[in-house]
């Protein structure tokens, strides 16, 4: 929510646990990431934080596992491949973070201005920058490895969708929205 991370019981909406997490923008734009029995969240105010969900006193509690205050990721939701998180970083960079301890494994410049959205496709990542560039990279925790790059659409702050070898992109920031489909299947 705008001021907390919560676990909610799906059957009846009962609150299971709650951690206050206030941001300067009064919003959390990124989606929390589940990692085993932990939840990882990020924002420009709090950086990236991980909470382990544990049984305590007949209920559940969120216990802090790690925090990386330097990973001030504004809007983008990280994508997990194995035990690594890939995301637009605090600036115009792409980052790879170890989900087990929050340590930055690598950072690569030249990924748009402020927003990038990623889709994991096996051991590869499709990155769409806010400038509409589509970049294919290897999901490699040891180094940045670019496999291809092209101008796929105009300016966008929308997350792409992947289905059956096709990438769906929505472009436009204020008006004149356009939906495109790129067939990325190999013959």
mmCIF file of C-alpha atoms in Angstrom:
data_model
loop_
_atom_site.group_PDB
_atom_site.id
_atom_site.type_symbol
_atom_site.label_atom_id
_atom_site.label_comp_id
_atom_site.label_asym_id
_atom_site.label_seq_id
_atom_site.Cartn_x
_atom_site.Cartn_y
_atom_site.Cartn_z
ATOM 1 C CA UNK A 1 0.000 0.000 0.000
ATOM 2 C CA UNK A 2 1.065 3.631 0.036
ATOM 3 C CA UNK A 3 2.523 3.305 3.541
ATOM 4 C CA UNK A 4 3.105 -0.394 4.274
ATOM 5 C CA UNK A 5 3.972 -3.880 3.077
ATOM 6 C CA UNK A 6 1.332 -6.389 4.168
ATOM 7 C CA UNK A 7 0.439 -10.043 3.954
ATOM 8 C CA UNK A 8 -3.285 -10.651 3.486
ATOM 9 C CA UNK A 9 -5.142 -13.958 3.762
ATOM 10 C CA UNK A 10 -6.766 -14.592 0.369
ATOM 11 C CA UNK A 11 -9.807 -16.429 1.736
ATOM 12 C CA UNK A 12 -11.149 -13.659 3.962
ATOM 13 C CA UNK A 13 -8.904 -10.585 3.597
ATOM 14 C CA UNK A 14 -7.552 -10.955 7.158
ATOM 15 C CA UNK A 15 -4.303 -9.091 7.849
ATOM 16 C CA UNK A 16 -1.495 -11.623 8.491
ATOM 17 C CA UNK A 17 1.408 -9.196 9.019
ATOM 18 C CA UNK A 18 2.297 -5.570 8.334
ATOM 19 C CA UNK A 19 5.528 -3.561 8.016
ATOM 20 C CA UNK A 20 5.309 0.265 7.834
ATOM 21 C CA UNK A 21 7.180 1.505 4.736
ATOM 22 C CA UNK A 22 6.566 5.172 4.021
ATOM 23 C CA UNK A 23 7.901 6.857 0.915
ATOM 24 C CA UNK A 24 8.378 10.518 0.087
ATOM 25 C CA UNK A 25 6.090 10.085 -2.944
ATOM 26 C CA UNK A 26 3.291 8.510 -0.829
ATOM 27 C CA UNK A 27 3.172 5.508 -3.130
ATOM 28 C CA UNK A 28 4.861 2.208 -3.876
ATOM 29 C CA UNK A 29 4.873 1.731 -7.645
ATOM 30 C CA UNK A 30 6.895 -1.510 -7.843
ATOM 31 C CA UNK A 31 5.374 -4.933 -7.252
ATOM 32 C CA UNK A 32 6.817 -6.939 -4.319
ATOM 33 C CA UNK A 33 8.911 -9.976 -5.326
ATOM 34 C CA UNK A 34 8.486 -13.343 -3.579
ATOM 35 C CA UNK A 35 11.715 -15.245 -2.945
ATOM 36 C CA UNK A 36 11.211 -18.475 -1.013
ATOM 37 C CA UNK A 37 9.807 -17.426 2.381
ATOM 38 C CA UNK A 38 10.853 -13.791 1.836
ATOM 39 C CA UNK A 39 9.392 -10.676 0.214
ATOM 40 C CA UNK A 40 11.585 -8.077 -1.521
ATOM 41 C CA UNK A 41 10.385 -4.503 -2.088
ATOM 42 C CA UNK A 42 11.946 -1.380 -3.580
ATOM 43 C CA UNK A 43 11.308 2.344 -3.896
ATOM 44 C CA UNK A 44 13.220 5.554 -4.385
ATOM 45 C CA UNK A 45 12.888 6.386 -0.668
ATOM 46 C CA UNK A 46 13.686 3.058 1.044
ATOM 47 C CA UNK A 47 16.027 1.494 -1.516
ATOM 48 C CA UNK A 48 15.638 -2.283 -1.744
ATOM 49 C CA UNK A 49 14.638 -4.297 1.329
ATOM 50 C CA UNK A 50 13.976 -7.946 2.065
ATOM 51 C CA UNK A 51 11.722 -9.343 4.787
ATOM 52 C CA UNK A 52 11.633 -12.990 5.839
ATOM 53 C CA UNK A 53 8.143 -14.179 6.775
ATOM 54 C CA UNK A 54 8.348 -16.247 9.970
ATOM 55 C CA UNK A 55 5.912 -17.957 12.328
ATOM 56 C CA UNK A 56 5.768 -16.174 15.662
ATOM 57 C CA UNK A 57 3.325 -16.325 18.581
ATOM 58 C CA UNK A 58 0.748 -18.309 16.596
ATOM 59 C CA UNK A 59 0.840 -15.898 13.653
ATOM 60 C CA UNK A 60 3.155 -14.565 10.998
ATOM 61 C CA UNK A 61 5.670 -11.728 11.231
ATOM 62 C CA UNK A 62 7.880 -9.995 8.662
ATOM 63 C CA UNK A 63 11.429 -9.956 9.982
ATOM 64 C CA UNK A 64 14.059 -7.747 8.265
ATOM 65 C CA UNK A 65 16.546 -9.917 6.347
ATOM 66 C CA UNK A 66 18.615 -7.280 4.523
ATOM 67 C CA UNK A 67 18.498 -3.730 3.191
ATOM 68 C CA UNK A 68 20.372 -1.941 0.418
ATOM 69 C CA UNK A 69 19.610 1.766 0.771
ATOM 70 C CA UNK A 70 21.684 2.651 -2.322
ATOM 71 C CA UNK A 71 19.320 0.779 -4.689
ATOM 72 C CA UNK A 72 16.820 3.634 -4.899
ATOM 73 C CA UNK A 73 14.809 2.170 -7.761
ATOM 74 C CA UNK A 74 12.003 4.596 -8.483
ATOM 75 C CA UNK A 75 9.222 2.816 -10.379
ATOM 76 C CA UNK A 76 10.528 -0.387 -11.973
ATOM 77 C CA UNK A 77 9.717 -3.834 -10.624
ATOM 78 C CA UNK A 78 12.723 -6.172 -10.586
ATOM 79 C CA UNK A 79 12.606 -9.533 -12.380
ATOM 80 C CA UNK A 80 14.037 -12.627 -10.703
ATOM 81 C CA UNK A 81 16.050 -15.290 -12.512
ATOM 82 C CA UNK A 82 17.525 -17.889 -10.176
ATOM 83 C CA UNK A 83 18.623 -15.989 -7.081
ATOM 84 C CA UNK A 84 19.289 -12.703 -8.890
ATOM 85 C CA UNK A 85 17.134 -9.626 -9.346
ATOM 86 C CA UNK A 86 17.486 -7.584 -12.525
ATOM 87 C CA UNK A 87 16.027 -4.082 -12.733
ATOM 88 C CA UNK A 88 16.358 -0.507 -13.872
ATOM 89 C CA UNK A 89 18.681 0.937 -11.278
ATOM 90 C CA UNK A 90 18.641 4.262 -9.437
ATOM 91 C CA UNK A 91 19.595 6.149 -12.616
ATOM 92 C CA UNK A 92 19.938 5.340 -16.286
ATOM 93 C CA UNK A 93 21.490 1.984 -15.508
ATOM 94 C CA UNK A 94 20.519 -1.673 -15.377
ATOM 95 C CA UNK A 95 21.466 -3.589 -12.231
ATOM 96 C CA UNK A 96 21.870 -7.179 -11.092
ATOM 97 C CA UNK A 97 21.362 -7.790 -7.360
ATOM 98 C CA UNK A 98 21.880 -10.947 -5.294
ATOM 99 C CA UNK A 99 18.458 -11.684 -3.750
ATOM 100 C CA UNK A 100 20.020 -13.612 -0.865
ATOM 101 C CA UNK A 101 21.879 -10.610 0.611
ATOM 102 C CA UNK A 102 20.982 -7.486 -1.428
ATOM 103 C CA UNK A 103 24.502 -6.945 -2.748
ATOM 104 C CA UNK A 104 24.920 -5.259 -6.128
ATOM 105 C CA UNK A 105 26.615 -7.737 -8.493
ATOM 106 C CA UNK A 106 26.918 -5.416 -11.500
ATOM 107 C CA UNK A 107 25.580 -2.200 -13.010
ATOM 108 C CA UNK A 108 25.461 -1.167 -16.678
ATOM 109 C CA UNK A 109 24.881 2.376 -17.990
ATOM 110 C CA UNK A 110 22.722 3.577 -20.916
ATOM 111 C CA UNK A 111 19.262 2.197 -20.165
ATOM 112 C CA UNK A 112 16.818 5.003 -20.802
ATOM 113 C CA UNK A 113 16.250 7.947 -18.542
ATOM 114 C CA UNK A 114 14.279 6.846 -15.453
ATOM 115 C CA UNK A 115 12.291 3.695 -16.200
ATOM 116 C CA UNK A 116 12.906 0.269 -17.630
ATOM 117 C CA UNK A 117 10.739 -2.837 -17.634
ATOM 118 C CA UNK A 118 12.069 -6.364 -17.900
ATOM 119 C CA UNK A 119 10.667 -9.727 -18.924
ATOM 120 C CA UNK A 120 12.505 -12.972 -18.184
ATOM 121 C CA UNK A 121 12.485 -15.472 -21.043
ATOM 122 C CA UNK A 122 14.363 -18.531 -19.806
ATOM 123 C CA UNK A 123 17.952 -17.491 -19.125
ATOM 124 C CA UNK A 124 17.564 -14.253 -21.059
ATOM 125 C CA UNK A 125 16.021 -10.890 -20.304
ATOM 126 C CA UNK A 126 14.144 -8.511 -22.561
ATOM 127 C CA UNK A 127 14.580 -4.942 -21.341
ATOM 128 C CA UNK A 128 12.369 -2.119 -22.626
ATOM 129 C CA UNK A 129 13.645 1.343 -21.721
ATOM 130 C CA UNK A 130 11.469 4.430 -21.347
ATOM 131 C CA UNK A 131 12.949 5.536 -24.690
ATOM 132 C CA UNK A 132 11.450 2.460 -26.396
ATOM 133 C CA UNK A 133 14.716 0.588 -26.858
ATOM 134 C CA UNK A 134 14.478 -3.199 -26.640
ATOM 135 C CA UNK A 135 17.631 -4.880 -25.366
ATOM 136 C CA UNK A 136 18.213 -8.630 -25.113
ATOM 137 C CA UNK A 137 20.703 -9.610 -22.406
ATOM 138 C CA UNK A 138 21.879 -12.835 -20.825
ATOM 139 C CA UNK A 139 20.657 -13.408 -17.264
ATOM 140 C CA UNK A 140 24.235 -13.695 -16.026
ATOM 141 C CA UNK A 141 25.076 -12.724 -12.452
ATOM 142 C CA UNK A 142 28.803 -12.447 -13.157
ATOM 143 C CA UNK A 143 28.691 -9.789 -15.897
ATOM 144 C CA UNK A 144 26.539 -7.719 -18.225
ATOM 145 C CA UNK A 145 26.241 -9.517 -21.560
ATOM 146 C CA UNK A 146 24.236 -7.781 -24.288
ATOM 147 C CA UNK A 147 22.958 -10.041 -27.064
ATOM 148 C CA UNK A 148 21.064 -7.496 -29.182
ATOM 149 C CA UNK A 149 19.452 -4.048 -29.231
ATOM 150 C CA UNK A 150 16.859 -2.265 -31.394
ATOM 151 C CA UNK A 151 14.443 0.661 -31.325
ATOM 152 C CA UNK A 152 11.127 -1.175 -30.760
ATOM 153 C CA UNK A 153 8.679 1.637 -30.017
ATOM 154 C CA UNK A 154 8.365 5.259 -28.935
ATOM 155 C CA UNK A 155 8.543 6.575 -25.368
ATOM 156 C CA UNK A 156 6.885 4.320 -22.803
ATOM 157 C CA UNK A 157 6.542 3.711 -19.087
ATOM 158 C CA UNK A 158 4.569 0.513 -19.624
ATOM 159 C CA UNK A 159 5.635 -3.007 -18.809
ATOM 160 C CA UNK A 160 5.705 -5.331 -21.813
ATOM 161 C CA UNK A 161 3.891 -8.666 -21.956
ATOM 162 C CA UNK A 162 5.386 -11.902 -23.299
ATOM 163 C CA UNK A 163 3.256 -14.720 -24.723
ATOM 164 C CA UNK A 164 4.049 -17.524 -27.143
ATOM 165 C CA UNK A 165 7.206 -15.936 -28.515
ATOM 166 C CA UNK A 166 5.590 -12.545 -28.975
ATOM 167 C CA UNK A 167 6.366 -9.333 -27.114
ATOM 168 C CA UNK A 168 3.527 -6.838 -26.698
ATOM 169 C CA UNK A 169 4.534 -3.205 -26.180
ATOM 170 C CA UNK A 170 2.370 -0.218 -25.389
ATOM 171 C CA UNK A 171 3.874 3.165 -26.140
ATOM 172 C CA UNK A 172 2.849 6.714 -25.392
ATOM 173 C CA UNK A 173 3.106 8.698 -22.178
ATOM 174 C CA UNK A 174 0.149 11.079 -22.269
ATOM 175 C CA UNK A 175 -1.935 10.567 -25.403
ATOM 176 C CA UNK A 176 -1.959 8.646 -28.646
ATOM 177 C CA UNK A 177 -1.411 5.210 -27.098
ATOM 178 C CA UNK A 178 -0.244 2.514 -29.505
ATOM 179 C CA UNK A 179 -0.006 -1.260 -28.997
ATOM 180 C CA UNK A 180 2.614 -3.196 -30.963
ATOM 181 C CA UNK A 181 3.436 -6.883 -31.211
ATOM 182 C CA UNK A 182 6.913 -8.154 -32.056
ATOM 183 C CA UNK A 183 7.158 -11.788 -33.182
ATOM 184 C CA UNK A 184 10.403 -13.014 -31.610
ATOM 185 C CA UNK A 185 10.014 -16.691 -32.461
ATOM 186 C CA UNK A 186 12.903 -18.267 -34.317
ATOM 187 C CA UNK A 187 12.198 -20.080 -37.583
#
